XYZ file of C-alpha atoms in Angstrom:
608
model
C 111.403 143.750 98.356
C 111.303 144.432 94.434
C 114.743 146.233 93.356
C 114.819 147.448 89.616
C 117.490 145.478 88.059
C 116.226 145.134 84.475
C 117.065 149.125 83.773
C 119.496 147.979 81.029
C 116.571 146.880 78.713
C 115.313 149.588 78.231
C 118.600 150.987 76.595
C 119.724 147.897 75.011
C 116.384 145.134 74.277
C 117.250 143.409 71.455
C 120.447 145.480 70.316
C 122.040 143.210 68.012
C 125.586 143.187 66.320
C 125.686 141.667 62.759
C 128.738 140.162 60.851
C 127.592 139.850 57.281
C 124.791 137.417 57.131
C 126.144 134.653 58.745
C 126.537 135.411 62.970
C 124.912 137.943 64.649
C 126.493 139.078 67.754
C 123.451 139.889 70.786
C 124.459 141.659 74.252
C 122.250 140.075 76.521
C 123.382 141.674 79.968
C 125.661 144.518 80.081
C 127.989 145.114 82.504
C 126.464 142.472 84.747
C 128.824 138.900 84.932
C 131.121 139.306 87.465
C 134.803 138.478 87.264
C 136.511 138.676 90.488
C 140.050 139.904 91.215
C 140.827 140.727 87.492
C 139.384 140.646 84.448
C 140.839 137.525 83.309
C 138.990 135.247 85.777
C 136.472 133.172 84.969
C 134.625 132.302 87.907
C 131.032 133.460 86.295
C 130.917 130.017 85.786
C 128.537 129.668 82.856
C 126.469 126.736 83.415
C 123.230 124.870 81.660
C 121.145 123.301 84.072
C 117.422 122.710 82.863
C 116.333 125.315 80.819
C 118.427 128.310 81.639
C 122.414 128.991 81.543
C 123.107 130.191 84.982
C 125.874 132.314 85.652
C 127.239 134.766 88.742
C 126.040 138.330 87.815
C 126.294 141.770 89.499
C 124.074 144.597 89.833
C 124.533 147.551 91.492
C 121.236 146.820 93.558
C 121.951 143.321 95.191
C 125.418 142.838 94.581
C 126.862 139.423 93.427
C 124.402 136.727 93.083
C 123.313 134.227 91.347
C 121.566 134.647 87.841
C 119.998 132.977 84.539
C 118.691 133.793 80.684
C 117.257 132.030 78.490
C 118.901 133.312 75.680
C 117.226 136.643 75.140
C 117.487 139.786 76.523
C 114.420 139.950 78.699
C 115.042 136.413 79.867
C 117.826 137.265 81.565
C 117.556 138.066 85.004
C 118.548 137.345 88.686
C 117.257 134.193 90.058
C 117.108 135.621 93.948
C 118.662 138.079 95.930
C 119.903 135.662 98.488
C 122.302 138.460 100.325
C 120.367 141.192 100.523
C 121.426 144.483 99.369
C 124.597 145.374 97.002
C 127.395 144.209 99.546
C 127.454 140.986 99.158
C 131.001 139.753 97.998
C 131.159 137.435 101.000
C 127.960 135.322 99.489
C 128.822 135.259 95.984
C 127.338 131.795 94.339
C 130.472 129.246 93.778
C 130.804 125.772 92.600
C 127.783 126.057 90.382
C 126.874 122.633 89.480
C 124.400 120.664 87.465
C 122.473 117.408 88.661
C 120.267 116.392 86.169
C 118.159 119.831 85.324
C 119.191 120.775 89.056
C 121.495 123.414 89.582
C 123.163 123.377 92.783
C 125.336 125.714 94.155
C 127.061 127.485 97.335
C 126.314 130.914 98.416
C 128.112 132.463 101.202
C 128.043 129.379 103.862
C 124.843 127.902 102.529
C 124.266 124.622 99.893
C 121.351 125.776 97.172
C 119.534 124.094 95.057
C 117.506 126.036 91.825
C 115.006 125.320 89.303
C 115.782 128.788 88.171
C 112.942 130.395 89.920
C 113.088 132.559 92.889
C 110.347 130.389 94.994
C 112.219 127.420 93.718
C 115.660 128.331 94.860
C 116.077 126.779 98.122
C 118.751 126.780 100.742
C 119.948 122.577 101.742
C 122.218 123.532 104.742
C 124.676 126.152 106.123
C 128.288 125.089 106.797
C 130.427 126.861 108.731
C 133.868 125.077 106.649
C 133.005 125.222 103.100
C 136.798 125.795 101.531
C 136.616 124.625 98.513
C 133.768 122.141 97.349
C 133.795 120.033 93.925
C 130.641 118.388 93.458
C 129.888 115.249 92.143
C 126.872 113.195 90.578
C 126.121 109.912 91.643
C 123.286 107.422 91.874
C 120.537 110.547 92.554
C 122.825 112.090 95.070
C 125.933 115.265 94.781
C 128.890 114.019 96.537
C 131.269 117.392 97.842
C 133.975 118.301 100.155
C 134.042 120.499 102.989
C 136.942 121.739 104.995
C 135.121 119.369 107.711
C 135.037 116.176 105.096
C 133.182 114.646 102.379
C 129.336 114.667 102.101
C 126.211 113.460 100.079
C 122.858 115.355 99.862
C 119.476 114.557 98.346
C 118.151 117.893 97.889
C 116.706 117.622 101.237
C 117.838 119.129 104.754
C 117.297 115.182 106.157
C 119.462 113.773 103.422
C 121.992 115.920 103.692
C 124.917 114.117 106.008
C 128.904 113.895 106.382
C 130.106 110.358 104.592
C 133.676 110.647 106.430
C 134.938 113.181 108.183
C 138.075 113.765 105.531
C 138.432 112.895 101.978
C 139.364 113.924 98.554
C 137.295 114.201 95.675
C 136.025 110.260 94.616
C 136.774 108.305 91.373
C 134.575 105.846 89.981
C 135.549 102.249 89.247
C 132.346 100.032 88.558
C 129.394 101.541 89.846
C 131.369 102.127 93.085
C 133.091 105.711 94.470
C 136.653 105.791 95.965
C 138.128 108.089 97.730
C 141.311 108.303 99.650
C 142.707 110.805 103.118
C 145.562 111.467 104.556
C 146.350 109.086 107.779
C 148.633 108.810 110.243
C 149.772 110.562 113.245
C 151.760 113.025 110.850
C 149.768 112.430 108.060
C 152.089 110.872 106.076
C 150.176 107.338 105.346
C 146.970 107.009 102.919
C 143.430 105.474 104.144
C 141.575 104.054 100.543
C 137.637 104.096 101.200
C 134.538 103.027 99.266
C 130.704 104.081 99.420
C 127.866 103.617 97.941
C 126.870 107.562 99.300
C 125.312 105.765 102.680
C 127.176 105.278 105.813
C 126.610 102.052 106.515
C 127.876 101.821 102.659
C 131.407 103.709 103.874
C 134.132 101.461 104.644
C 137.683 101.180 104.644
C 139.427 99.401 101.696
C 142.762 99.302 102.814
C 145.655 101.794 105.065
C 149.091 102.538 103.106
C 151.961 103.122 105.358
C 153.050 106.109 102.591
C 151.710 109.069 101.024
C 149.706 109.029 97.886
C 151.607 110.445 95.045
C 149.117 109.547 91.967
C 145.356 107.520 91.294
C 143.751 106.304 88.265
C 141.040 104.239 87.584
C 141.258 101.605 84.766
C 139.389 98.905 83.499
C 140.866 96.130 85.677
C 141.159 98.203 89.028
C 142.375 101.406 90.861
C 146.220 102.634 90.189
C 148.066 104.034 93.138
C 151.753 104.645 93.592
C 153.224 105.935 96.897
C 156.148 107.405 98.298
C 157.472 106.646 101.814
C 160.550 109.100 103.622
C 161.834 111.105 101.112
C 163.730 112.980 103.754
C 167.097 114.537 102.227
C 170.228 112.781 101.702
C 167.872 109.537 101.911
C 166.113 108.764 98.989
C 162.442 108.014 99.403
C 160.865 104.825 98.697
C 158.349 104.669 95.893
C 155.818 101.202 95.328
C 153.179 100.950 92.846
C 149.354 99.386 93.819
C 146.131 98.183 92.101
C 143.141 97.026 93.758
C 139.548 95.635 92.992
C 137.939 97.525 95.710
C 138.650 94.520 98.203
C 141.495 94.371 101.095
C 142.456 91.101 99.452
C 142.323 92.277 95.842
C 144.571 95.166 96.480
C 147.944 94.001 95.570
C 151.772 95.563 94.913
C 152.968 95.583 91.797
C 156.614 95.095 91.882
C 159.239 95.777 94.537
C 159.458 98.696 96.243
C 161.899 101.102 95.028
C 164.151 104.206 95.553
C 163.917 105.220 91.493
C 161.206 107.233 90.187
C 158.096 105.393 89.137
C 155.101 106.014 86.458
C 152.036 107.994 87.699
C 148.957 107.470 86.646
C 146.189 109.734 85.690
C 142.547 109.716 83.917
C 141.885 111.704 80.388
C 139.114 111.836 77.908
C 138.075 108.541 79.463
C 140.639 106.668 79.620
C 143.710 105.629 82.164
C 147.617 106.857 81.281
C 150.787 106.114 82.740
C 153.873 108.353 82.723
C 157.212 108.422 83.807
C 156.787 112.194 84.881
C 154.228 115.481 84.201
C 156.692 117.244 82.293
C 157.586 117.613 79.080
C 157.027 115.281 75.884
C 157.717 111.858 78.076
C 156.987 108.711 76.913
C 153.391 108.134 77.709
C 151.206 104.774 77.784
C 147.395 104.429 77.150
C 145.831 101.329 78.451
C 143.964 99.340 75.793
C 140.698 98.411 77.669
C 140.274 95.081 75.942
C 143.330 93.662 76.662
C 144.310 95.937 80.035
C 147.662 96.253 78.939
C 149.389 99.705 78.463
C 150.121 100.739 75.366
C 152.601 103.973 73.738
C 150.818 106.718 72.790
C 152.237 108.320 68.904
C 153.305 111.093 68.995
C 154.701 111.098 71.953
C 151.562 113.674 74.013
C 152.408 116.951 76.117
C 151.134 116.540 79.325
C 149.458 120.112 79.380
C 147.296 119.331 76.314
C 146.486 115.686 77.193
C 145.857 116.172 81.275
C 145.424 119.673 80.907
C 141.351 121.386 82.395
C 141.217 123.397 79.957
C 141.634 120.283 76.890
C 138.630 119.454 74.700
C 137.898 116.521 71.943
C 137.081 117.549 68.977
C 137.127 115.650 65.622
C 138.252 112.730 67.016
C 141.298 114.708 68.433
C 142.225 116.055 72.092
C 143.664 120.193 71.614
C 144.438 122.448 74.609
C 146.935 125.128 75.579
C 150.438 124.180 74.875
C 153.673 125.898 75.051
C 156.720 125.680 73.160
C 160.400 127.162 73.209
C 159.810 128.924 70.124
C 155.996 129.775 69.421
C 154.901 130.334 73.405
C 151.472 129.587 74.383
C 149.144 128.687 71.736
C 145.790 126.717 70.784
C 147.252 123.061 70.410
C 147.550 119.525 69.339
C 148.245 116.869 71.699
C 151.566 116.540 70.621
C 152.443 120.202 71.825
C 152.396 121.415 68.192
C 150.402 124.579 67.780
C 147.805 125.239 65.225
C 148.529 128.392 64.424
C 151.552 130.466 65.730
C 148.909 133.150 66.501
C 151.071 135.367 68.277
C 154.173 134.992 66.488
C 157.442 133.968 68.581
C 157.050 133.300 72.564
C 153.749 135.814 72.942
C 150.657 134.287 74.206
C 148.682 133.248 71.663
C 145.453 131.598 73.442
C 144.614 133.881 76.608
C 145.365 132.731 79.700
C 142.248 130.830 81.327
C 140.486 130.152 77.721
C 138.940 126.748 77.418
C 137.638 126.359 73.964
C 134.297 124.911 72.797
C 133.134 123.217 69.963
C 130.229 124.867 68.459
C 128.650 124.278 64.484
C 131.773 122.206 63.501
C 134.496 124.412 65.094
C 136.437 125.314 68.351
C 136.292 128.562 69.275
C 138.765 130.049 71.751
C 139.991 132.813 73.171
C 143.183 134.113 70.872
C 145.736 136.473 70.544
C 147.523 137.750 67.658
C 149.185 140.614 69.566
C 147.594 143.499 67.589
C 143.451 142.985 68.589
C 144.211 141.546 72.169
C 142.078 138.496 73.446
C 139.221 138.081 71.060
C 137.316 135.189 69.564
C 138.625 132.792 67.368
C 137.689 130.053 65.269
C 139.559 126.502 63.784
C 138.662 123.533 62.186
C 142.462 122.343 63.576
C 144.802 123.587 60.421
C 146.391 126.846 60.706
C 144.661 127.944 57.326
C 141.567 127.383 59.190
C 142.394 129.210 62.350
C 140.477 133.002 62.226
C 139.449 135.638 64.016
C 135.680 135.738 64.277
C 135.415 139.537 65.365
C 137.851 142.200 66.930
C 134.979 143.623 69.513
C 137.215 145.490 71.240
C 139.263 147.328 69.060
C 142.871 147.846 70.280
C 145.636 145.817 72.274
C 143.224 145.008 75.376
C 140.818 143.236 73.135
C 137.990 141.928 74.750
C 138.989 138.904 76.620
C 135.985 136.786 76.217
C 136.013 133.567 78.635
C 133.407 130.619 79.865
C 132.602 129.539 76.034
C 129.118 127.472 76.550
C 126.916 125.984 74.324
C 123.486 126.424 74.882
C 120.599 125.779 72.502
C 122.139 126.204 69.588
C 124.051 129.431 70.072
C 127.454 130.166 71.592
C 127.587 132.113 75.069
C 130.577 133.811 76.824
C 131.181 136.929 78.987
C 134.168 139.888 78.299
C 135.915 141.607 80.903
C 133.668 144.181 81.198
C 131.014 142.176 82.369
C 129.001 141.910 79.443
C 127.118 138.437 78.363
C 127.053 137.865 74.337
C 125.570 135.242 72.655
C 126.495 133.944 69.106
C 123.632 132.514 67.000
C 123.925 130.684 63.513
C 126.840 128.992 61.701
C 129.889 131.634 60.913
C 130.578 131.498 56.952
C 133.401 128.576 56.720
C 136.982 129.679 55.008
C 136.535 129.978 51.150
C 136.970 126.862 48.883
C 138.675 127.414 45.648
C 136.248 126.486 42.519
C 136.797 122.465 40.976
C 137.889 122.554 37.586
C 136.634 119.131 35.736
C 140.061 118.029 35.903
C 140.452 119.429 39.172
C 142.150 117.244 42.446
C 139.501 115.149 44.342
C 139.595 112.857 47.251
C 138.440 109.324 47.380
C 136.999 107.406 50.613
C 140.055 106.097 51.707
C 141.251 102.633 52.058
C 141.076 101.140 56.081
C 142.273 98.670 57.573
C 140.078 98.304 60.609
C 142.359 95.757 62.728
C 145.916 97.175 61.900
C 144.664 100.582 61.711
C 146.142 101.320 58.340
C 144.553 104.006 56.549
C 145.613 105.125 52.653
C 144.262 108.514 51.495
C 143.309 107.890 47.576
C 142.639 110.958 45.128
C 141.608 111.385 41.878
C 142.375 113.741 39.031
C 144.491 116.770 39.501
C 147.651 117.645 37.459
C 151.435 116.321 37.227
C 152.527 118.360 39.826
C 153.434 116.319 43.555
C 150.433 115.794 46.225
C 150.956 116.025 49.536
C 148.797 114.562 52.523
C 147.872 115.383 55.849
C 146.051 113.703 58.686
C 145.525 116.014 61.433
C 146.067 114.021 64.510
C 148.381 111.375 63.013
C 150.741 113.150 60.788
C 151.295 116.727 58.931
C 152.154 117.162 55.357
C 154.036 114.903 54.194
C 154.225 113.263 50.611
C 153.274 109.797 51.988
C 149.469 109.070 51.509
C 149.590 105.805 54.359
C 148.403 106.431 57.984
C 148.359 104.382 61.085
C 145.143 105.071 63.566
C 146.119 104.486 66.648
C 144.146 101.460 68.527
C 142.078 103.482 70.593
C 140.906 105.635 67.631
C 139.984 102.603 65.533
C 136.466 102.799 66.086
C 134.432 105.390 66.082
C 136.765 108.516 65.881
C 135.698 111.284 62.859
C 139.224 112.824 61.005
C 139.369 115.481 58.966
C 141.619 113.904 55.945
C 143.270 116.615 53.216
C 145.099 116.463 49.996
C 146.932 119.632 48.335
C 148.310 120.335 44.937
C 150.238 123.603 43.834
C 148.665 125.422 46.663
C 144.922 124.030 46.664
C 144.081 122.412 49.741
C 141.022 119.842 49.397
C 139.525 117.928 52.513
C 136.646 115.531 53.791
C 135.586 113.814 56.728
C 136.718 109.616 57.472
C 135.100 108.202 60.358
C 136.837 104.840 61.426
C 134.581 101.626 61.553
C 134.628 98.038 62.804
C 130.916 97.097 62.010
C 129.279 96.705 65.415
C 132.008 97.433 67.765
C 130.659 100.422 70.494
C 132.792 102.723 72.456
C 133.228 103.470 75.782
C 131.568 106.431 77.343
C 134.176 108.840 78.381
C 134.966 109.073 82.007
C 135.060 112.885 83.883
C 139.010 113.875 84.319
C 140.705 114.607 87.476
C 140.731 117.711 88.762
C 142.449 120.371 91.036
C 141.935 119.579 94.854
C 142.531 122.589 97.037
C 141.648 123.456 101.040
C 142.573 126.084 103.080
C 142.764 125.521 106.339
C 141.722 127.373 108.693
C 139.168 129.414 107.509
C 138.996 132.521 109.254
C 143.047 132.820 109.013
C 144.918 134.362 111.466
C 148.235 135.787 110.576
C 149.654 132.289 109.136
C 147.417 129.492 107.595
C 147.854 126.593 105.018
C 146.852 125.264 101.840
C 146.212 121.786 100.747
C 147.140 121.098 96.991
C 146.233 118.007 95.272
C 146.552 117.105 91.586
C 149.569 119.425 90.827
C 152.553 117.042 91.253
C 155.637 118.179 88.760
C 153.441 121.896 88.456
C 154.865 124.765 89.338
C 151.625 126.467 91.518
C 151.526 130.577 92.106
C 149.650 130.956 95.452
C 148.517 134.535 95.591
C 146.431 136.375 97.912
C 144.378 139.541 96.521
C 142.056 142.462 98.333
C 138.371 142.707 96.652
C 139.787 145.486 95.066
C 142.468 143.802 93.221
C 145.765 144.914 95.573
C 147.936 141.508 95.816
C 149.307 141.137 99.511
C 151.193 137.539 99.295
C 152.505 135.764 96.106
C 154.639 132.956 96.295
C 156.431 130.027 93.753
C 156.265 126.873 94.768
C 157.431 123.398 92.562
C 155.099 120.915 93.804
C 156.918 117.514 93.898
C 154.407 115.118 95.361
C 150.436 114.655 95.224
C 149.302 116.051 98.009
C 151.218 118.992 98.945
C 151.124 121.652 101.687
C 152.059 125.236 101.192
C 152.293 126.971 104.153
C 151.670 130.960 104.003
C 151.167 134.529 105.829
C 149.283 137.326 105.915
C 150.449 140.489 106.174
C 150.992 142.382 109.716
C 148.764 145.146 108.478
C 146.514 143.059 106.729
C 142.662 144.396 107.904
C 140.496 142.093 109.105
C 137.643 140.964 106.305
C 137.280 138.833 103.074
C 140.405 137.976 100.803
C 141.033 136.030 97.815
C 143.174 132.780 97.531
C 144.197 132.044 94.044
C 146.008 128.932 93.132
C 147.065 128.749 89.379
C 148.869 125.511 87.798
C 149.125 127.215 84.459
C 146.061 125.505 82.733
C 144.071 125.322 85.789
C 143.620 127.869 88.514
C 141.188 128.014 91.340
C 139.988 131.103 93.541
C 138.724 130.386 97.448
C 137.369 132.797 99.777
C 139.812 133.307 102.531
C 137.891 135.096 105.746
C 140.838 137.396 108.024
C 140.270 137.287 111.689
């Protein structure tokens, strides 16, 4: 059956919002992206798969489903009404997910798979214990998790099968996944598997009488450490592991022990180790030529440098970071912010926001505390950090979330459902004219195997100069650096000099002739099940990847009414919160959120 759902065109085709010459703002679907629970969440998912950005829309025809543009207005549309009619919460797509030009998704208890048209969006399997699925992409297959274990499909209905009946989301060490369960008659020892995505490929590794606390994968093997009792007055007992992917090549490292011990987790591509998730701790990279672990300068804060919502850009990892005295901001890795953008212990980056790099700059979601959330630009220095446009004038701002780059332009929904996109470069912060004498940096002098680096300048007046490397060190009137070793090669910095106000700046890009980098390595993420699912009046939830968080659990109506909210600091790995539902709670479809601070996660919870 045909539905009109393109009625908005023919108020708004090609409406266009113009800053100057330089960025042009288009609407391209209004009031359409959905957001569920509030208007801060960000479960539209924007997502480029092929040759469309697909995203989870609304309209007031077929309800929540599953939708794409091409980046104009009349190329924007639903993909296929897979629910039928506008009820159709229950079914929303989730987990969108791309496998090279193949979006694949979930959609109420089904697995899809889209090309983007409606005769090409095709349903894999139903499930009947989805929970909460994080795909993977490996070897021409998408490896996910089901409340009933882990499995691999094809595409196809035939090669579509259960790998093991449990298992968190694999890590891969050298061509090979790994993936770990929960064991034991009380589930308090660890089963380590491998595959290859076939079951005769699927075998045990190796059981550990204790319960995983942390994994990472490094260049020489798998990190594991473990904790055994823990049972108050008695101190548990804590052992660190690394293996090859062989029984015999999995080994202890040291003695077991009743102190705490490092974890270790994956970043940006490479393996950490650190005492504890909290706070500036002393943190160690491993080096992947030599294998041994190395201190990271400045000391990192864990919620920029492990953080979901951290990106690289110029050579340099930022993310949300919070501080005693300037609150929640855009930040470095070392916790400093770039800009106190909402002055004192106000939120400066909203709550969610991951930013994207886009024509030389990260855009984010920021708040000053007079427009509300709106967008905002930085090339990393506070100078540098600006608000692109208030488009929603007023406190509320307009909250714009899911930043994605997609052929060319800049995409991202507001919380009123609209989907903008952001074509051409925005006009870069004003550059004071040269005067013949005027200050002027020289390439810099590098010292590729010590990682010394000495900013040289020429001209200028009598006046001091002061330099600035962002990443390694802020003003300061010292003009030597030290790269760290795994930034020797390969990593672009932005390098600045400034005189009696004037700021100058260029670009240094570190080199040691042919040396290549290693391709970065997907992070870690949150792992969370429900079980069961439908709930009766008490069920649990399964956290993994939140050890030393503090997690809200909350439980919300479709229309927004919380029911349940609960605290909880999470002390090991995997963790179990158990939870109830309210006597007079009506039977139908609820909300689970689970939010870590910089990561948060929504499931469908189904009330018998």
């Amino acid at each position: 059956m045909n539905k009109p759902i393109y009625l908005w065109l023919g108020i708004m085709l090609w409406l266009t919002v113009s800053e100057g010459e330089a960025q042009t703002f288009t609407p391209l679907l209004r009031n359409g992206v959905f957001r569920p629970v509030s208007e801060v969440s960000y479960e539209a998912k924007l997502t480029v798969s092929g040759n469309y950005l697909f995203f989870v829309g609304r309209d007031a025809n077929t309800g929540i489903e599953l939708w794409r543009t091409d980046g104009s207005p009349e190329g924007t549309r639903l993909v296929k009404d897979i629910t039928p009619g506008p009820s159709s919460s229950f079914s929303a797509p989730t987990s969108l997910f791309d496998a090279k030009g193949t979006l694949y998704f979930f959609a109420g208890t089904g697995l899809y798979k889209t090309d983007g048209s409606e005769a090409g969006t095709v349903l894999i399997r139903n499930f009947s214990d989805i929970g909460g699925a994080n795909l993977l992409y490996y070897n021409g297959l998408v490896i996910f998790k089901t409340l009933g274990g882990l499995w691999r499909t094809d595409g196809t209905p035939a090669g579509t099968f259960q790998i093991a009946p449990r298992g968190e989301t694999p890590r891969l060490y050298k061509g090979v996944l790994y993936f770990y369960t929960s064991a034991g008659p009380k589930f308090q020892e660890t089963d380590l598997f491998r595959t290859d995505g076939t079951l005769t490929g699927t075998s045990l590794v190796k059981r550990f009488p204790a319960t995983l606390q942390s994994l990472g994968v490094g260049v020489d093997g798998l990190y594991l450490t473990f904790l055994t009792g823990n049972f108050h007055p008695t101190p548990g007992l804590r052992s660190t592991w690394k293996s090859d992917g062989t029984d015999a090549g999995t080994v202890q490292l040291g003695p077991t022990v009743t102190t705490s011990q490092p974890s270790y987790f994956n970043a940006f591509g490479d393996l950490y180790q650190r005492q504890n998730f909290t706070g500036l701790q002393p943190t160690f990279r491993q080096n992947k030529d030599t294998g041994t672990f190395e201190p990271v300068t400045p000391t990192p804060s864990s919620a920029v440098l492990a953080g979901s919502n951290s990106v690289l850009y110029n050579g340099q990892i930022y993310g949300t970071g919070t501080a005693p005295t300037t609150g929640t901001e855009l930040s470095r890795l070392d916790g400093t912010p770039v800009r106190d953008l909402n002055p004192g212990v106000g939120q400066g980056i909203a709550m969610g926001s991951r930013p994207a790099v886009f024509n030389g700059l990260l855009y984010f979601a920021g708040d000053d505390g007079a427009t509300g959330p709106e967008l905002w630009q930085s090339d990393g220095s506070a100078d540098g950090t600006r608000l692109v446009r208030d488009q929603v004038p007023g406190p509320r701002g307009s909250n714009p979330l899911n930043l994605t780059e997609f052929r060319g332009a800049l995409y991202y929904d507001t919380w009123d459902g609209t989907l903008w996109k952001l074509d051409a470069r925005p006009t870069p912060p004003g550059t004071p004219p040269m005067s013949p004498d005027a200050l002027s940096l020289l390439p810099p002098a590098y010292d590729c195997n010590g990682g010394g680096l000495t900013l040289q300048v020429s001209g200028g007046t009598r006046f001091p100069i002061e330099y600035r490397v962002t990443g390694l060190r802020d003003w300061s009137s010292r003009a030597d650096f030290i790269i760290p070793a795994w930034q020797r090669i390969g990593t672009t910095f932005t390098i600045e000099a400034r005189q009696s106000g004037q700021v100058i700046s260029r670009s240094f890009t570190s080199s040691c002739g042919s040396a290549r980098l290693a391709s970065p390595e997907p992070e870690s993420s949150l792992d969370i099940v429900l079980y069961p699912n439908p709930v009766g009046e008490q069920f649990t939830v399964g956290v993994t990847g939140a050890a030393g968080k503090t997690v809200q659990f909350t439980v919300t109506s479709l229309d927004g009414r919380r029911l349940v909210r609960q605290r909880r600091l999470i002390e090991v790995d995997q963790h179990t919160e158990s939870m109830t539902m309210p006597t007079d709670a009506a039977a139908g479809v609820y909300l689970l959120g689970v939010d870590v601070g910089e990561r948060t996660q929504t499931l469908k919870l189904l009330k018998r």
